[in-house]
Tab-separated table of C-alpha atoms in Angstrom:
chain	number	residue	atom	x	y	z
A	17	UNK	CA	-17.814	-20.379	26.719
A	18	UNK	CA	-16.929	-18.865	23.411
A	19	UNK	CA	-13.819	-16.653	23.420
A	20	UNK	CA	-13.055	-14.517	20.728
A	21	UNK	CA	-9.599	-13.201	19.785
A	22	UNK	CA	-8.541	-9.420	19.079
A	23	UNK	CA	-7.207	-9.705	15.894
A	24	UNK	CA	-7.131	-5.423	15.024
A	25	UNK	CA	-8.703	-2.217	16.605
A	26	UNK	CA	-9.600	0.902	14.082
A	27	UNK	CA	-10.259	4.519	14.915
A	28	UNK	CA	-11.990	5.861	12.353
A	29	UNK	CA	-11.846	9.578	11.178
A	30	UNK	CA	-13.257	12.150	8.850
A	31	UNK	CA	-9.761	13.173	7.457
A	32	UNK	CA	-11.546	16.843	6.170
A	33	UNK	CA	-12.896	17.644	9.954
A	34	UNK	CA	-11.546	15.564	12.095
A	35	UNK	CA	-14.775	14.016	13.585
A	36	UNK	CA	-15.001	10.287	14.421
A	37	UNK	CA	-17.085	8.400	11.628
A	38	UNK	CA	-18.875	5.479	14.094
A	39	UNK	CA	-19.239	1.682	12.451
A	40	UNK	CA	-22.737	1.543	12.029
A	41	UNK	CA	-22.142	4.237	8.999
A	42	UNK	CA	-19.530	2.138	7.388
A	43	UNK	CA	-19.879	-0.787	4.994
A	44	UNK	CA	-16.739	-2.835	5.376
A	45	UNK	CA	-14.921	-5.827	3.633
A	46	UNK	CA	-12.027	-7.805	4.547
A	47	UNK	CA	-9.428	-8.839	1.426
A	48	UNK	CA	-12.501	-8.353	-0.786
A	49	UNK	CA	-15.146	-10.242	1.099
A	50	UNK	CA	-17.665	-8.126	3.044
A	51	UNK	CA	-17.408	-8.431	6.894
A	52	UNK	CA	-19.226	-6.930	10.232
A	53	UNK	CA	-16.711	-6.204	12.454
A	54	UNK	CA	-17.806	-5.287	16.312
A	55	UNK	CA	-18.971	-1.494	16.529
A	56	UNK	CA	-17.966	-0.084	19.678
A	57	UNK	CA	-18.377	3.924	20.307
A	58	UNK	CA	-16.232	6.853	19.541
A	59	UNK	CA	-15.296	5.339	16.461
A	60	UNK	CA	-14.227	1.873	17.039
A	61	UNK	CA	-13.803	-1.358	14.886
A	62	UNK	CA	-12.586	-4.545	15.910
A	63	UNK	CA	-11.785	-7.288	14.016
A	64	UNK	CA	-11.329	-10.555	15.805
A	65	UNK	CA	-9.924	-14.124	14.739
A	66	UNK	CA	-8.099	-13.477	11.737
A	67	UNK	CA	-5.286	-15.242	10.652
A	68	UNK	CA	-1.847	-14.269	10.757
A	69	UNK	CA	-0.516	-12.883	7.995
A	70	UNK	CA	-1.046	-9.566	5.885
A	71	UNK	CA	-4.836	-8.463	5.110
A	72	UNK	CA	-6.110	-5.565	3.102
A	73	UNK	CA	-9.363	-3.264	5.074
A	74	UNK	CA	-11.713	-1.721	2.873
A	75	UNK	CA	-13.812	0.945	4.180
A	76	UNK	CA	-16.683	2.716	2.592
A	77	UNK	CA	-18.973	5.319	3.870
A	78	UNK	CA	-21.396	7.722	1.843
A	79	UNK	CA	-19.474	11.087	0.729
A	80	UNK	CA	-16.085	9.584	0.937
A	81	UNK	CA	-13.585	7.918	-1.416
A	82	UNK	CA	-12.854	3.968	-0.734
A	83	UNK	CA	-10.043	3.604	1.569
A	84	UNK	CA	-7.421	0.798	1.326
A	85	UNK	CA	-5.477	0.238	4.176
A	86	UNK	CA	-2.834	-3.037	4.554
A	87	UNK	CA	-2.230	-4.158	7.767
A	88	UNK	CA	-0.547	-7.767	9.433
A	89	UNK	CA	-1.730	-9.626	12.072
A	90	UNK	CA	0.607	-12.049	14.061
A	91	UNK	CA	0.662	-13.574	17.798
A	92	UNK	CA	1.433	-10.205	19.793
A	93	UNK	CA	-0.554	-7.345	20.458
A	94	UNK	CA	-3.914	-6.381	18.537
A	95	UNK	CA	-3.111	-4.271	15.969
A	96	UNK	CA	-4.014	-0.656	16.059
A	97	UNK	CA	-5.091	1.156	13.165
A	98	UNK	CA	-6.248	5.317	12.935
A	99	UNK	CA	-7.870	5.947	9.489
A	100	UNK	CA	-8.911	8.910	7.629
A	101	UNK	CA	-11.341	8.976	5.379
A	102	UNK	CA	-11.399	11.039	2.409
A	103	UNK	CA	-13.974	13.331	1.022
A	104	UNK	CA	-15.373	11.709	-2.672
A	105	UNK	CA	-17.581	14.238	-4.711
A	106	UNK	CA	-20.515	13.699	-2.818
A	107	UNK	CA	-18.990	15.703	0.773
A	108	UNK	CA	-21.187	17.946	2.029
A	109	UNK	CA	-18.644	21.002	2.270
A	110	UNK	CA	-19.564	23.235	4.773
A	111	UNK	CA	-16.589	25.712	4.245
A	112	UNK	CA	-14.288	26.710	1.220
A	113	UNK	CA	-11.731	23.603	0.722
A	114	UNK	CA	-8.060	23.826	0.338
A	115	UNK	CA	-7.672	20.658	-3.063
A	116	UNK	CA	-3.884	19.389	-4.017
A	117	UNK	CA	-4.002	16.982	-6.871
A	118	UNK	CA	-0.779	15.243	-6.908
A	119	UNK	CA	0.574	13.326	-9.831
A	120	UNK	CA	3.062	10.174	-9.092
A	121	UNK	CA	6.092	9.479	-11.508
A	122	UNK	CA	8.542	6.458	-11.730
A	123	UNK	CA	10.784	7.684	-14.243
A	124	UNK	CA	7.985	8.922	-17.064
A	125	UNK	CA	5.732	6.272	-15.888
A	126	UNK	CA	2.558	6.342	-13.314
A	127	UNK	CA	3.157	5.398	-10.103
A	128	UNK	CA	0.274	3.527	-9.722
A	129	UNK	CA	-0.731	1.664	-6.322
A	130	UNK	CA	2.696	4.222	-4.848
A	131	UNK	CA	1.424	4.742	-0.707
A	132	UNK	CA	2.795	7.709	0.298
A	133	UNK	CA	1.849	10.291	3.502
A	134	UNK	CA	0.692	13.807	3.740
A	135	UNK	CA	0.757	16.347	6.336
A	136	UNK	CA	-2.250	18.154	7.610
A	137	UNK	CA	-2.056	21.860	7.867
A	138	UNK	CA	-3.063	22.293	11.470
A	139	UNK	CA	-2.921	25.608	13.993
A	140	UNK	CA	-2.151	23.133	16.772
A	141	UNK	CA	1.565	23.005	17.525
A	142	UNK	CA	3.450	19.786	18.915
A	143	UNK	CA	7.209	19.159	19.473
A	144	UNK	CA	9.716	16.966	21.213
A	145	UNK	CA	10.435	18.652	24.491
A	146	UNK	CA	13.547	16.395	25.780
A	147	UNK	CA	17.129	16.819	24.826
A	148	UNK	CA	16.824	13.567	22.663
A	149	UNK	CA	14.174	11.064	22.411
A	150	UNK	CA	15.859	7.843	21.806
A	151	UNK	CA	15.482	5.006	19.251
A	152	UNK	CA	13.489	2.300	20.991
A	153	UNK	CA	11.922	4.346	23.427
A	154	UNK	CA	7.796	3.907	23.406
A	155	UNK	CA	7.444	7.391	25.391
A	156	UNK	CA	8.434	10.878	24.974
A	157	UNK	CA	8.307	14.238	26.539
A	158	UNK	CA	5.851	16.978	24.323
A	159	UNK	CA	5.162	20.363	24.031
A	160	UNK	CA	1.282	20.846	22.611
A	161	UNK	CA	0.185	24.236	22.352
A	162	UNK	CA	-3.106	25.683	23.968
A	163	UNK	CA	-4.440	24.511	20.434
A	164	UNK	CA	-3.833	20.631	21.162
A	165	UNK	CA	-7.479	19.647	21.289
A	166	UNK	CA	-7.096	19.966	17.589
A	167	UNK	CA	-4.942	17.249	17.224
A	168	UNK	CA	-6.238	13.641	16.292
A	169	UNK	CA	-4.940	11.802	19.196
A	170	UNK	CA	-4.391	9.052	18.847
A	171	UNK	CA	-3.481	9.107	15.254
A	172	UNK	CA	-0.760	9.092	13.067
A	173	UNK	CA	2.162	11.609	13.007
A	174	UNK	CA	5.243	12.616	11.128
A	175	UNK	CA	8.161	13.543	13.432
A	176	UNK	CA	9.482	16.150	10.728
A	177	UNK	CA	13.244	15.583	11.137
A	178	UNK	CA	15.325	15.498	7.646
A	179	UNK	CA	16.663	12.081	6.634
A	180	UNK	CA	15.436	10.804	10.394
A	181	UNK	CA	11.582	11.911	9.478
A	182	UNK	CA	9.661	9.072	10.177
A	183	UNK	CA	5.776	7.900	11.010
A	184	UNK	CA	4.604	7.607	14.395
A	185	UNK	CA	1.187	6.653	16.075
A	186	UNK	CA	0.322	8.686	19.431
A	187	UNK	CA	-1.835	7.086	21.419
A	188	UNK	CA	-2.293	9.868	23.897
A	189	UNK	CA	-0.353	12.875	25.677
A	190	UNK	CA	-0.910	13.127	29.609
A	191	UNK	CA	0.921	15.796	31.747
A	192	UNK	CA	3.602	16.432	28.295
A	193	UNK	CA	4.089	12.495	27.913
A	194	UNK	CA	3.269	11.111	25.106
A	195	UNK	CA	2.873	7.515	24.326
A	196	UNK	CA	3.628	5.772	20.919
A	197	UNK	CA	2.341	2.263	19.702
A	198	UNK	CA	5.589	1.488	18.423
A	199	UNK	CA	9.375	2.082	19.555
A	200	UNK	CA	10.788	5.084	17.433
A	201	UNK	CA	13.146	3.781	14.801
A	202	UNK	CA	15.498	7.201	15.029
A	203	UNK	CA	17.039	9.608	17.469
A	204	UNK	CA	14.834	12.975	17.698
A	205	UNK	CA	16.342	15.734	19.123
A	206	UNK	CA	14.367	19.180	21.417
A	207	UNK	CA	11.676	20.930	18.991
A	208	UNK	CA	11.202	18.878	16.586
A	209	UNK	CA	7.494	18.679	15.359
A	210	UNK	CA	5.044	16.384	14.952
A	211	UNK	CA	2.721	17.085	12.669
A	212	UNK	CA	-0.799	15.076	12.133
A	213	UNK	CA	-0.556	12.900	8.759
A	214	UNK	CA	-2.861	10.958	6.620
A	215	UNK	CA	-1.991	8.003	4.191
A	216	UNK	CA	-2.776	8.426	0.271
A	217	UNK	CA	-2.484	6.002	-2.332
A	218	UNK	CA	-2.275	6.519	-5.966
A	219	UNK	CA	-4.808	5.386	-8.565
A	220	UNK	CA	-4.080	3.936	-12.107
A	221	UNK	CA	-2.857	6.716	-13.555
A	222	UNK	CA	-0.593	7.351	-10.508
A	223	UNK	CA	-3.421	10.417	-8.887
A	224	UNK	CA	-4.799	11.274	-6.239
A	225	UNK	CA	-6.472	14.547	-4.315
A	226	UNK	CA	-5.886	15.320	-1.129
A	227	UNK	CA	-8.404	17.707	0.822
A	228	UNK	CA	-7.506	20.187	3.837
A	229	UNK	CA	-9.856	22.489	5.667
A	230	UNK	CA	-6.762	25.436	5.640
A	231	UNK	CA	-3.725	26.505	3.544
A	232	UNK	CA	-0.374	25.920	4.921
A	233	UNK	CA	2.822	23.566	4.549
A	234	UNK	CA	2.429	19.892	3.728
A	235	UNK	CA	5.300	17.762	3.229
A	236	UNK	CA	5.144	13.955	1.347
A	237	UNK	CA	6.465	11.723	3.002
A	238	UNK	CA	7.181	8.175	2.280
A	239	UNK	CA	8.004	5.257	4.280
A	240	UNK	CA	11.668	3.354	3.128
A	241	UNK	CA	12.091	6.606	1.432
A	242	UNK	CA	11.844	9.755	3.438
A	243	UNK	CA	10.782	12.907	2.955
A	244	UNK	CA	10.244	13.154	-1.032
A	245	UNK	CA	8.646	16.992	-1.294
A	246	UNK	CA	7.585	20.256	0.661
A	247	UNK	CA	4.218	21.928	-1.142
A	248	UNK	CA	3.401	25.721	0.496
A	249	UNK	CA	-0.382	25.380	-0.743
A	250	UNK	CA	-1.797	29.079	-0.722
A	251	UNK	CA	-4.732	28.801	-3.116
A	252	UNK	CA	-7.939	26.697	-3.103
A	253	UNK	CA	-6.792	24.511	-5.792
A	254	UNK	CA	-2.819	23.032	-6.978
A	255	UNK	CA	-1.775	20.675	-8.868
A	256	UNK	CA	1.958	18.880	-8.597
A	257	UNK	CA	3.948	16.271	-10.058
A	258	UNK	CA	6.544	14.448	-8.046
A	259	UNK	CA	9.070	12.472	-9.064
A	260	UNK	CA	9.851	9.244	-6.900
């Protein structure tokens, strides 16, 4: 009998709408050489019987941009990755589009290659509803407005609390619990929110665009770093420099 081996499981998004992207649309390639990872529905790649170590995922898929997205495999537990894809040229827009064009700087140098996350302006609302969730703990108690079906669970997060902001992944909420792929790292006390995030990484010239389907608050985020800017993005086009 042949056994295969989990190696990593995607969930693949449309990071303008929301809507799962399925495999069969998707050309894929695996630290530059082209691979066929198992389709399953709702979304679903899975890689199986990699080696250990770190890998790079490229994903392409007709209207969007190339996405990049490192990731490590090692003896535990499959890997699970939630990736948003980002509209190209090409999108088929079906509404007016909220565009932020952010510029990286070193010093008064390009960025280029910098990673760095952005949060989603969302109507949905979603906050810590314990006294304090501990660091370590893999579960915590949420509040999710009547508005939570908006919310790309599971996906990534950013637990938006000052120096202690960090990443998440929530695999689901059921009955106000909500379960994380990874222990937190910091202490989180009642109402803080958690707010739906997508990863962006810079070009050459230290770029990028980021594309929302509403105006509203985003904050950049990066990981080692923090929280490294708060935009209020009001019009249907901005451009910003930031300053790592």
């Amino acid at each position: 009998m042949i056994q295969f081996y989990v190696s990593a499981v995607c969930r693949v998004r449309d990071g303008f709408t929301g809507r799962l992207i399925e495999g069969r649309d998707l050309r894929c390639a695996l630290d530059g050489t082209p691979v066929r990872p198992v389709c399953k529905p709702g979304g679903y790649l899975v890689l199986t019987d990699l080696p250990e170590g770190l890998h790079c995922l490229s994903l392409r898929c007709r209207g969007f941009c190339e996405e990049l997205t490192d990731f490590s495999v090692g003896a535990a537990l499959p890997q699970k990755l939630y990736i948003s894809l980002k509209p190209s040229e090409q999108y088929a827009f079906h509404q007016e589009a909220v565009r932020l064009r952010l510029r990286l700087l070193e010093g008064d140098r390009p960025a280029a290659g910098r990673t760095l996350w952005l949060t989603v302006p969302t109507a949905a609302e979603c906050r810590v509803a314990q006294d304090a969730a501990e660091p370590g703990a893999e579960q915590l108690r949420l509040f999710c407005g009547g508005a939570a079906g908006l919310l790309p669970i599971p996906g990534m997060f950013l637990i938006e609390d000052g120096a202690d902001s960090e990443i998440v992944s929530l695999l689901s909420v059921e009955a106000e619990t909500g379960s994380l792929a990874a222990p937190l790292r910091h202490r989180h006390r009642r109402s803080k929110c958690l707010l739906p995030a997508q990863q962006f990484r810079a070009d050459g010239d230290g770029t990028f665009t980021a594309v929302f389907r509403s105006a509203g608050t985003v904050l950049i985020f990066e990981d080692g770093r923090g929280l490294a800017d708060r935009l209020e993005l009001k019009e249907s086009w901005t451009e910003k420099t930031v300053s790592l």
